[in-house]
Coordinates of C-alpha atoms (C1' of nucleotides) in Angstrom, one line a residue:
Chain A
X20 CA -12.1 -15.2 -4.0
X21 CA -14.8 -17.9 -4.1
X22 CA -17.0 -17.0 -1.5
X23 CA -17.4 -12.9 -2.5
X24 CA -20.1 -13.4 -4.5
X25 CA -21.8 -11.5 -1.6
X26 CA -18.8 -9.7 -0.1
X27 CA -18.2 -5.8 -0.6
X28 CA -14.5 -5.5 -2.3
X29 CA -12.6 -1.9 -2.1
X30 CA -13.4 0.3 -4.7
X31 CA -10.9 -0.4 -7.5
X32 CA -7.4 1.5 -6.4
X33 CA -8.0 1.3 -3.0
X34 CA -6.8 -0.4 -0.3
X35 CA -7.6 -1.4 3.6
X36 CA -4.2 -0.7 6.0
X37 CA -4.6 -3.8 8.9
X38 CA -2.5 -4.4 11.5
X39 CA 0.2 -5.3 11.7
X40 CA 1.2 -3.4 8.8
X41 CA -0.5 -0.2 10.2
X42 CA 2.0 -0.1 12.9
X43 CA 4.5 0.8 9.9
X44 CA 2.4 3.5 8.5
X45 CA 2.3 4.9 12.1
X46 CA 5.8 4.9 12.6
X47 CA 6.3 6.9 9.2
X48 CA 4.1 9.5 10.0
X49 CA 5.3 9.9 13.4
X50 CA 9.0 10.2 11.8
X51 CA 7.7 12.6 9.7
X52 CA 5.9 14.8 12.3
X53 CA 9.1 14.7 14.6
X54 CA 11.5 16.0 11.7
X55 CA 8.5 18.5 10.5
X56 CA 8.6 20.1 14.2
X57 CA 12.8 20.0 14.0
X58 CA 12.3 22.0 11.0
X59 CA 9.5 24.2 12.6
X60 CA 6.5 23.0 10.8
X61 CA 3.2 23.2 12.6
X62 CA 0.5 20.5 11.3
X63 CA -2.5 21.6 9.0
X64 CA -5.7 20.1 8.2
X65 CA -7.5 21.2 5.5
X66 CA -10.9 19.5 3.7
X67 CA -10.6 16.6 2.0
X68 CA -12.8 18.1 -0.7
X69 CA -12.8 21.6 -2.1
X70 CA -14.8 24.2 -4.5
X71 CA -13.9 22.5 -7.8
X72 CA -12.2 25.6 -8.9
X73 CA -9.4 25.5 -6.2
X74 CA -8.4 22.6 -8.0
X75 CA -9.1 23.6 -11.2
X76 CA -6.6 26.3 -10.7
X77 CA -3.7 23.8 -11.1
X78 CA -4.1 23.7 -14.7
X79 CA -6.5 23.1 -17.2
X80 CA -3.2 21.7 -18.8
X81 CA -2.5 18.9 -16.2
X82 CA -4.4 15.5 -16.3
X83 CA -5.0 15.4 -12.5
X84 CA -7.4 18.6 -13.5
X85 CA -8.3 17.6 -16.9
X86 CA -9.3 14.0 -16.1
X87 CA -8.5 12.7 -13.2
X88 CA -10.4 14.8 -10.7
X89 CA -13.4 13.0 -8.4
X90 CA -15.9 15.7 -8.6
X91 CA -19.4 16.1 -7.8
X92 CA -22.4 18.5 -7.2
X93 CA -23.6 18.4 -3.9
X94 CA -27.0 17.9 -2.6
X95 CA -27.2 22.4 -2.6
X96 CA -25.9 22.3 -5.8
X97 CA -22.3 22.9 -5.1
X98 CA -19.9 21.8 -7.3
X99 CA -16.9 20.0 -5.1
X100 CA -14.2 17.9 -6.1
X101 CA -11.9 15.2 -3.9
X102 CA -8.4 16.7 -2.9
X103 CA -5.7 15.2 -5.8
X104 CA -3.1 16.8 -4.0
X105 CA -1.9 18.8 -1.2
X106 CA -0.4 22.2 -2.0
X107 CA -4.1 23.7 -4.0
X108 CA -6.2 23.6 -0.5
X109 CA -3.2 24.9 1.6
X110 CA -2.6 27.9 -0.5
X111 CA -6.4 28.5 -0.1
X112 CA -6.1 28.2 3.3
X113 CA -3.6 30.6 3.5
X114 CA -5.5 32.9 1.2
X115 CA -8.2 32.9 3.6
X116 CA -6.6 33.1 7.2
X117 CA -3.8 35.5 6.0
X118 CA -1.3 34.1 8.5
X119 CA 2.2 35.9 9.1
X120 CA 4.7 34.6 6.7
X121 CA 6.5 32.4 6.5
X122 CA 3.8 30.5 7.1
X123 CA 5.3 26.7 7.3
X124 CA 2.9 23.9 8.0
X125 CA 2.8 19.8 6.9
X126 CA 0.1 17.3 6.2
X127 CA -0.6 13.9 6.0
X128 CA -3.6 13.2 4.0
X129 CA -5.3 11.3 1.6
X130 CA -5.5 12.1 -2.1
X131 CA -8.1 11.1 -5.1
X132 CA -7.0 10.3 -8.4
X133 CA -9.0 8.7 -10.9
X134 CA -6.5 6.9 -12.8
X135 CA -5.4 3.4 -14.0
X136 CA -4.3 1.6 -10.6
X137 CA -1.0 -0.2 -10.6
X138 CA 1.4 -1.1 -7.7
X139 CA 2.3 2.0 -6.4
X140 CA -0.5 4.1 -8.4
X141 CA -3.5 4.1 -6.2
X142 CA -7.0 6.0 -6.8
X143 CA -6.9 7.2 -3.1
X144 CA -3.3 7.5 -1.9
X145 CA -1.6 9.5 1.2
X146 CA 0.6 12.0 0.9
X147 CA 3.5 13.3 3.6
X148 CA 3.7 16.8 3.0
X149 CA 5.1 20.7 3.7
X150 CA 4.6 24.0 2.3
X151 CA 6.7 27.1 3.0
X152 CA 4.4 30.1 2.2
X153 CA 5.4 33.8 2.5
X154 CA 9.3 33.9 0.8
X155 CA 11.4 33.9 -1.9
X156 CA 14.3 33.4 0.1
X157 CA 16.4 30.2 -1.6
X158 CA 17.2 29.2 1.7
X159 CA 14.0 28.2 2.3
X160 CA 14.4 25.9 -0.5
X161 CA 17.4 24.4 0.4
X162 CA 15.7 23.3 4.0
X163 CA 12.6 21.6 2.1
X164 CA 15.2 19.8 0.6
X165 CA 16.8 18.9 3.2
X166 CA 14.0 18.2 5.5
X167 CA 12.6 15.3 2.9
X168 CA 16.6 14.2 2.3
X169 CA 16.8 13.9 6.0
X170 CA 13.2 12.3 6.8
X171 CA 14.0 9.3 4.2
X172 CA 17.5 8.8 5.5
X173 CA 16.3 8.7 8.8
X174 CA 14.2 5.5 7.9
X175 CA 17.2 3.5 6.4
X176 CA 16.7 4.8 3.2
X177 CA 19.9 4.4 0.9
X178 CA 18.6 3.9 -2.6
X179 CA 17.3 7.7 -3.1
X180 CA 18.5 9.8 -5.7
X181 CA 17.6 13.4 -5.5
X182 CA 17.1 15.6 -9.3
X183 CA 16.7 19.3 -9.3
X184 CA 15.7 21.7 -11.7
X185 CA 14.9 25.3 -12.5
X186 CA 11.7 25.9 -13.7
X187 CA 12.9 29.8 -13.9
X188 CA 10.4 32.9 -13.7
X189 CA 8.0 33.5 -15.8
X190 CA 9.2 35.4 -18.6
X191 CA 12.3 33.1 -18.5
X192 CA 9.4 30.0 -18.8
X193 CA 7.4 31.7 -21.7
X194 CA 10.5 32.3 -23.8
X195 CA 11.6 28.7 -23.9
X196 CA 8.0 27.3 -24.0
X197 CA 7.7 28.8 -27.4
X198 CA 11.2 27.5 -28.3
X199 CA 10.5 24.2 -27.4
X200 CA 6.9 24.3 -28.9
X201 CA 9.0 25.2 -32.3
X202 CA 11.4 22.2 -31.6
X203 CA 8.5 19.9 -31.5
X204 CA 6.5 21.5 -34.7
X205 CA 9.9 21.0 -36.6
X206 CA 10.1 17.1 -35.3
X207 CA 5.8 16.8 -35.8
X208 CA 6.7 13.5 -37.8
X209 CA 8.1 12.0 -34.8
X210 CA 5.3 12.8 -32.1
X211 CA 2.4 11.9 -34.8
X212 CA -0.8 12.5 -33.7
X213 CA 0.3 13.3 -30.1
X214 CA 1.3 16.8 -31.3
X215 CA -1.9 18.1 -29.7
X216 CA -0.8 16.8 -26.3
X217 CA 3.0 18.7 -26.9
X218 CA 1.2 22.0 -27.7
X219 CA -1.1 21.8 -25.2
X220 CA 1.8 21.7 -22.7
X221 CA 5.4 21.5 -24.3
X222 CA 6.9 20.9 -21.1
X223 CA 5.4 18.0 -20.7
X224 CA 6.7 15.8 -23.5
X225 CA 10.7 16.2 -22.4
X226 CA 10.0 13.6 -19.4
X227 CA 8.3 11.1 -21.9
X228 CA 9.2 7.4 -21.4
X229 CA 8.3 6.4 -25.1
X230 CA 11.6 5.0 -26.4
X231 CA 11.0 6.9 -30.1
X232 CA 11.0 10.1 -28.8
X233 CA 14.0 9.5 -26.6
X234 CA 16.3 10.6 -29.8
X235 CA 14.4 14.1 -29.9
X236 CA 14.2 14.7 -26.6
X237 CA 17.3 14.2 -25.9
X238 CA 18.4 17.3 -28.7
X239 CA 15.6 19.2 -27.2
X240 CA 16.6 23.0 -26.1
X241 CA 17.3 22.9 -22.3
X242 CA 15.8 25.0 -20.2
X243 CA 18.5 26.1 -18.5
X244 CA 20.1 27.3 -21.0
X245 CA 17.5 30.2 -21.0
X246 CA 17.3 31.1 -18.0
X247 CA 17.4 34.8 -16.7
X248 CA 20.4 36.2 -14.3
X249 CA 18.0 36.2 -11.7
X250 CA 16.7 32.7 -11.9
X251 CA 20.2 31.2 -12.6
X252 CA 21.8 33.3 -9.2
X253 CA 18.9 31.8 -7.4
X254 CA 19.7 28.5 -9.1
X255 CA 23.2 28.7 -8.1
X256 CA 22.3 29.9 -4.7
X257 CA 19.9 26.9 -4.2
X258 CA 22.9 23.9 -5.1
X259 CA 25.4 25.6 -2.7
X260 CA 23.0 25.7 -0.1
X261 CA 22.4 22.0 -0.6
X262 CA 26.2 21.2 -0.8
X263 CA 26.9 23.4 2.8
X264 CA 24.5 20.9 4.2
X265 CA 25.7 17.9 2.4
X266 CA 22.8 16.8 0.8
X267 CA 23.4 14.9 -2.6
X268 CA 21.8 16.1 -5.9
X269 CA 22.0 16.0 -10.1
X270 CA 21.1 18.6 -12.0
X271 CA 18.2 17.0 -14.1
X272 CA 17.5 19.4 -17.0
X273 CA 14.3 17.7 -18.4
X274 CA 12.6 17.4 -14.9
X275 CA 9.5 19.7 -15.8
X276 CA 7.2 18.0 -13.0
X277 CA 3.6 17.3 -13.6
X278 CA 2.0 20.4 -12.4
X279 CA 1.5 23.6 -14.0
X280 CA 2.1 25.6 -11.1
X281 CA 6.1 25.6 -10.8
X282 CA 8.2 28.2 -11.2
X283 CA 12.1 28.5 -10.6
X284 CA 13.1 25.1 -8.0
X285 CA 11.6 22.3 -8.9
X286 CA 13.0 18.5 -7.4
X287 CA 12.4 15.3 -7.0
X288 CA 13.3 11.8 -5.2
X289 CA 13.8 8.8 -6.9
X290 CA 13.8 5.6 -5.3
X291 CA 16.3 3.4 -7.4
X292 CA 15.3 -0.1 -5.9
X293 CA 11.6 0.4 -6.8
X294 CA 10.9 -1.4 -10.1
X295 CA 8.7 0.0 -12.8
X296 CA 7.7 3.0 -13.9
X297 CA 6.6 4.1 -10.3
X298 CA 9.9 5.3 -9.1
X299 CA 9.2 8.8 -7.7
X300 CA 9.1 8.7 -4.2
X301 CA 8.8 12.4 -3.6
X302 CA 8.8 15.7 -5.9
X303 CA 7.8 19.4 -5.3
X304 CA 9.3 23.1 -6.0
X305 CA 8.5 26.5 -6.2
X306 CA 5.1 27.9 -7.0
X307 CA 5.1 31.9 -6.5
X308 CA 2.5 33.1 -8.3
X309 CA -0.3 30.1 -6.8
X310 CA -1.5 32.6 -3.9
X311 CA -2.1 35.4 -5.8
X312 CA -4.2 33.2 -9.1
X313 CA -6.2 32.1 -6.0
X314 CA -7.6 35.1 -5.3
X315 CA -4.8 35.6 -1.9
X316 CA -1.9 37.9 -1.7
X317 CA 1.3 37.6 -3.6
X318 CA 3.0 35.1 -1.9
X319 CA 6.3 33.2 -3.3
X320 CA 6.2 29.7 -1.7
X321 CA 7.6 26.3 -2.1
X322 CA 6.2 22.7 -0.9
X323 CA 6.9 18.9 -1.6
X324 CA 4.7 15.6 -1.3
X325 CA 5.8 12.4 -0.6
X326 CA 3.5 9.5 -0.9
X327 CA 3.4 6.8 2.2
X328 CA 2.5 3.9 -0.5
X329 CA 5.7 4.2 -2.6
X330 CA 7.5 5.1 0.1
X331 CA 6.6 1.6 2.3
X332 CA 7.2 0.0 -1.6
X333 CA 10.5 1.3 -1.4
X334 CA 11.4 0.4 2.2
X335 CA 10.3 -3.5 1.5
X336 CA 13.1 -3.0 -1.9
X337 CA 15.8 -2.1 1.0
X338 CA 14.8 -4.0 3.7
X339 CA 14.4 -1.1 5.9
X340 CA 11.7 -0.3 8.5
X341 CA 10.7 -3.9 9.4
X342 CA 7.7 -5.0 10.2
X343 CA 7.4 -4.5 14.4
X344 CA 7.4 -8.4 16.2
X345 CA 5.0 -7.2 18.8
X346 CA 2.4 -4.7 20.2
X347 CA 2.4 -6.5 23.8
X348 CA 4.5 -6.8 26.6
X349 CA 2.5 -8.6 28.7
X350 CA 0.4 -11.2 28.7
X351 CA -2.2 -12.4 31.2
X352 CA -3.0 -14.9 31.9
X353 CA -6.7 -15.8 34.3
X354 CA -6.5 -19.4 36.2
X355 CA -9.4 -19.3 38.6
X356 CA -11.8 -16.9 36.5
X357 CA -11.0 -14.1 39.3
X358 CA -12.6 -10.6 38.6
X359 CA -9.7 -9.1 39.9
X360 CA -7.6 -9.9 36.9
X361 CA -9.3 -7.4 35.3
X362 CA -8.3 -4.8 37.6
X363 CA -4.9 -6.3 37.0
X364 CA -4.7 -5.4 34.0
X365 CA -6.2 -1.7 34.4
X366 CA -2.9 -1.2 36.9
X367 CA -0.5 -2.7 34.7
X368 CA -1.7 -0.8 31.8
X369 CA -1.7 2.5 34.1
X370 CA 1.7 1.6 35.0
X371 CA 2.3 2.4 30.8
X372 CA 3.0 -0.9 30.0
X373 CA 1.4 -2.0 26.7
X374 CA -0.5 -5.8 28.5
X375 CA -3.3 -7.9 26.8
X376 CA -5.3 -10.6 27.9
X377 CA -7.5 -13.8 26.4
X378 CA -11.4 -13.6 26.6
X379 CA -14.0 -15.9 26.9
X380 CA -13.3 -18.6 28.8
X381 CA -10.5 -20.7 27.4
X382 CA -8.4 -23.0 29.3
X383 CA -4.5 -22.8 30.3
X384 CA -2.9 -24.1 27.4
X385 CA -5.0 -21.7 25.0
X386 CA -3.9 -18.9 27.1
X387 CA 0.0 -19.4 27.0
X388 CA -0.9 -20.2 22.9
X389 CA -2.7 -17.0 22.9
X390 CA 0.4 -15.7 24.8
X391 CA 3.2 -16.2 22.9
X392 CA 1.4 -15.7 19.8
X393 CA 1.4 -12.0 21.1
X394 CA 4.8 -11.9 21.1
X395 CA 4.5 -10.1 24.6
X396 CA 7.9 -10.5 26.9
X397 CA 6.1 -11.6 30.0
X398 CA 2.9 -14.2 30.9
X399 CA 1.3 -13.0 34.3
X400 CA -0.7 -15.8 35.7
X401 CA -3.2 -15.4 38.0
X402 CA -2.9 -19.0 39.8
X403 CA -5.2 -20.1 42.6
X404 CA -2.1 -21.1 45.2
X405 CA -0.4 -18.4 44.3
X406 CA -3.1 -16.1 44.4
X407 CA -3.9 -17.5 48.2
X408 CA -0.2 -16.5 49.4
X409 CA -1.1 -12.7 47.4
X410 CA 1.6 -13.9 45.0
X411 CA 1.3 -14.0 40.7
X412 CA 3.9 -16.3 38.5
X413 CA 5.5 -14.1 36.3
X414 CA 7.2 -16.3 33.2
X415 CA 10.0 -15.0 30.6
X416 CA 8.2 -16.5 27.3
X417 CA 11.5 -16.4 25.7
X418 CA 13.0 -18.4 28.2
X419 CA 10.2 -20.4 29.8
X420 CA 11.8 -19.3 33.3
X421 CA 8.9 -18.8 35.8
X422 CA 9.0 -16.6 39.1
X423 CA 6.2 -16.3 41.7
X424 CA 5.9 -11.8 42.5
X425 CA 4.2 -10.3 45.2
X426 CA 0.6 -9.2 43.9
X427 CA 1.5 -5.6 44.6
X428 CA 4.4 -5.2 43.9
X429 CA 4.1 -6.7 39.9
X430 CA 3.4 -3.9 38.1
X431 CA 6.8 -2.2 39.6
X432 CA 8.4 -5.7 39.2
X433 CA 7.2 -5.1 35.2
X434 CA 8.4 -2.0 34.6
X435 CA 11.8 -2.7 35.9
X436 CA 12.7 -5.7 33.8
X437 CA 10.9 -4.4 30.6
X438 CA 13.6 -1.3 30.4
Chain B
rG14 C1' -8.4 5.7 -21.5
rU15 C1' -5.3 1.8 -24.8
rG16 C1' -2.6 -2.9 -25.0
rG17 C1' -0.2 -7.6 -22.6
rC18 C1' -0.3 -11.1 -18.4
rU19 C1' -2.8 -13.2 -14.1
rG20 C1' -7.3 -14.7 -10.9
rU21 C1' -7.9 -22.2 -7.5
rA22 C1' -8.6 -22.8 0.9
rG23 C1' -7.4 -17.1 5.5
rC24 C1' -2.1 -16.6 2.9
rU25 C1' 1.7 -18.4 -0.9
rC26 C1' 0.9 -21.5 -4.9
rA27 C1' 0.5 -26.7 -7.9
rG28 C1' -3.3 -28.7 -11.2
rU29 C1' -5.1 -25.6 -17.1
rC30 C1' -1.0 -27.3 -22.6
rC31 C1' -3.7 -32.9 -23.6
rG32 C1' -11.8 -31.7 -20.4
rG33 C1' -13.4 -37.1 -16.5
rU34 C1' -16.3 -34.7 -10.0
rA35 C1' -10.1 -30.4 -5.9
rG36 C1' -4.2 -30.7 -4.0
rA37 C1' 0.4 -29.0 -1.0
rG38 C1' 2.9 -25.8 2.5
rC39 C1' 1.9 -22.1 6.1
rA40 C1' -2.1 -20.4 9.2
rU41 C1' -6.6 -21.9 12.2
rC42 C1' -8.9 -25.6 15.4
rG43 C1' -8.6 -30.5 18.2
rC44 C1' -5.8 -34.6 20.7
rG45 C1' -1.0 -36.2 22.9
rU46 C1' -0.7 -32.4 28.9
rU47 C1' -5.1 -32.8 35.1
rG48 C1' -1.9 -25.5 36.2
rU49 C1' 2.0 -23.7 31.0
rG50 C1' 3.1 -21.4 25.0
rG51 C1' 6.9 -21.4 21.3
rU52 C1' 9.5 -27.5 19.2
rC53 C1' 7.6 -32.4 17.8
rG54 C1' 3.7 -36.3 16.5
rC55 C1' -1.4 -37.5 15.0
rG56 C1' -6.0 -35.6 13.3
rA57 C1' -10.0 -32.0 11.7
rG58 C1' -12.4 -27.9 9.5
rG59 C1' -12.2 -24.7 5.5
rG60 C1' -13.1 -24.1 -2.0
rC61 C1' -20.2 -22.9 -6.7
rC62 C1' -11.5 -23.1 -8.9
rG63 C1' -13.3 -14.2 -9.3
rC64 C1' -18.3 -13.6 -11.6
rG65 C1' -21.8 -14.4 -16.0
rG66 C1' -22.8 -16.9 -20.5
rG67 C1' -21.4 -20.6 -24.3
rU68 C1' -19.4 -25.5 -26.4
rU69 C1' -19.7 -30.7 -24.5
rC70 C1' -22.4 -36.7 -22.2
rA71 C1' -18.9 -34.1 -18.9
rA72 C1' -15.5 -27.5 -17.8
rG73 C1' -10.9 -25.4 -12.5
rU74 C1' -9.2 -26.9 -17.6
rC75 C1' -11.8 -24.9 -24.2
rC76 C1' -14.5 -20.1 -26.2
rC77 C1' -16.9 -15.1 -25.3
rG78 C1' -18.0 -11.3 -21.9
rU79 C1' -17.3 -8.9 -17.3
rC80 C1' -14.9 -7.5 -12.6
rA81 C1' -10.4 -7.3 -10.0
rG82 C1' -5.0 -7.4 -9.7
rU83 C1' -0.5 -6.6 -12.3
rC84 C1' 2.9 -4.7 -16.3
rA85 C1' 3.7 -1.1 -20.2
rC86 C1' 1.9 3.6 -22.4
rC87 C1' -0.2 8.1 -20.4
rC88 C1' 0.6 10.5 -15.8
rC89 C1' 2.4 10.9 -11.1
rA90 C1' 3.2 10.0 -5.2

RNA sequence: GUGGCUGUAGCUCAGUCCGGUAGAGCAUCGCGUUGUGGUCGCGAGGGCCGCGGGUUCAAGUCCCGUCAGUCACCCCA
């Protein structure tokens, strides 16, 4: 930009939402909120910022923790940190209130990250999320499945591929850990000097992208292989569930999932027609032992995000959710500078029909300009002759047809052709 | 955090290789219409060529730095 020498530009990874694309970010969060309530999910807001320890408490292990956390000591000395996800301040929130489980609430908040931006990889980004506190019941998974499966089909979403995986329990977990971390010591020549990353958290290598480690990885132990009778019933008892309710999955042995918190479920949407590495459109699973690490009671629970970024990305790749052509329907128009148009307005408007006008005095042929730019369905113009004999010209902008309606009788007349 | 590519009007971009005083389309505004838009015709405004430094008689163009975007790694939504 030439002339910014002076101007104030977003901090780097963030982003202003403008109309008109705002209008699309409304109409995503409203789908979301109307399937959250068909699944009997009740909204909750919790602080965008937090004790740094409720964060912390997702893993010393996971970079959001390790390095990518906005904290900061407040003025009393307090040491807080931005919100890098959703599920840390809603356990702690259920911690503290002790509501009756299962305790089943969504979000839609920002999150901080302070990472390398990229398309789709934002430093502030908003998540569409739910959390299902309070049971252990896979059935519970199998409707957080469903829920997201059924929120991105509902906005024309085709290009979705859903991968599940059990993380298992925690004994199940600890014994392949310490197989794995023995797999990579034995292949140390491959991972080179990232072999303090793979025992800091073996898990995390077996979704690498790096094409030389592909060959290992791929001959890695799998995890399901170890799992207990327990975990593997409740594995088995999570697919059926989502085969009864026709919701399409693959078994994705490798997904591991970037935080340290998961145990047993653990899933993930893909959106195939986003390019690049920035492909996961949703993700989330179990986490039963969270509650209780935070201090709260033992409470088994299971929760996704969904990011609104990636997930507009994703529409644009289908060509779903267009952009809406108006926010008017009508449009009126003031020929004599009458008071009264403003009064107009306030009944047409009361009459719940979305109307704007032009301000400032600007002549006719600005008006209908200003008019049809709105993309509104009707002009109402207030005309001095037709004003005298209590009438107002009513024109179909997409026709150019022009009527002459009683005064008081136009916000009726309105409302009956806009159905 | 590491490496590659990019940055010119409100938007999308040409011009950069080979240095010589800035272009197009769309958008905006005006006129053709005195009470009628969307089409059409004519016209206008709008750029320290991201920012800073260097080389040169001369830099949008070459060199260095920096900021931002983007791609890959990392990681994730």
């Amino acid at each position: 930009m030439a002339s910014d020498r002076d101007v104030f530009q977003a901090p780097k990874g963030t982003r202003d939402v403008l109309p008109p694309d705002s209008s699309r970010w409304m109409e995503v969060i409203g789908a979301f909120a109307g399937r959250a309530e068909l699944y009997g999910f009740g909204l909750v807001m919790t602080p965008i910022f937090e004790h740094y320890e409720v964060f912390a408490r997702l893993g010393q292990s996971t970079d959001v923790v390790s390095k990518e956390m906005y904290d900061f000591v407040d003025k009393a000395g307090r040491r807080l940190a931005l919100r890098p996800e959703g599920t840390a301040g809603t356990v702690r929130a259920y911690a503290q209130h002790r509501p009756t489980p299962p305790w089943k609430v969504w979000y839609c908040a920002p999150n901080f990250r302070y990472e390398a931006p990229q398309e789709g990889r934002y430093r502030q980004h908003w998540q569409l999320g739910a959390e299902a506190i309070g049971s252990d019941d896979p059935q519970i998974d199998i409707e957080m499945i469903d829920f997201l499966d059924g929120f991105y089909r509902s906005l024309g979403l085709r290009q979705v591929k859903l991968l599940i995986n059990s993380m298992g329990d925690a004994e199940t977990r600890q014994r392949y850990v310490a197989v794995l971390l023995d797999y990579w010591l034995s292949n140390a020549a491959t991972l080179g000097d990232e072999m303090p990353r793979a025992q800091l958290n073996p898990l995390r290598i077996l979704d690498s992208k790096r094409p030389d480690w592909q060959v290992i990885i791929a001959a890695a132990p799998k995890l399901g292989d170890y799992l207990s009778d327990a975990s593997a019933a409740q594995f088995d008892a999570v697919q059926a569930g989502l085969r009864s309710v026709d919701v399409a999955f693959e078994v994705a042995p490798r997904l591991v999932r970037g935080f340290d918190y998961y145990t047993a479920t653990v899933f993930e949407f893909q959106g195939l027609a986003l390019g690049g590495a920035q492909n996961a459109l949703g993700g989330g699973g179990r986490y039963d032992k969270l509650s209780a690490e935070m201090g709260g009671p033992q409470a088994p629970a299971i929760g996704f995000g969904s990011g609104i970024e990636r997930l507009l990305l994703a529409c644009d790749a289908e060509a779903v959710l267009p952009q809406s052509t108006s926010s008017t329907d009508v449009f009126v128009i003031d020929a004599i500078g009458e008071p009264d148009v403003a009064k107009l307005l306030h009944e047409i408007r009361g009459g719940d029909v979305r109307a704007d006008r032009s301000y400032g005095s600007k002549n006719l042929k600005k008006q209908w300009a200003a008019a049809s730019r709105s993309g509104a369905r009707f002009g109402v113009m207030y005309g001095e002759r037709e004003w005298a004999e209590g009438n107002v010209v009513v024109k179909d902008l997409s026709t150019a047809q022009q009527i002459e309606v009683a005064r008081l009788q136009v916000v009726q007349w309105l409302r009956d052709h806009l159905k």
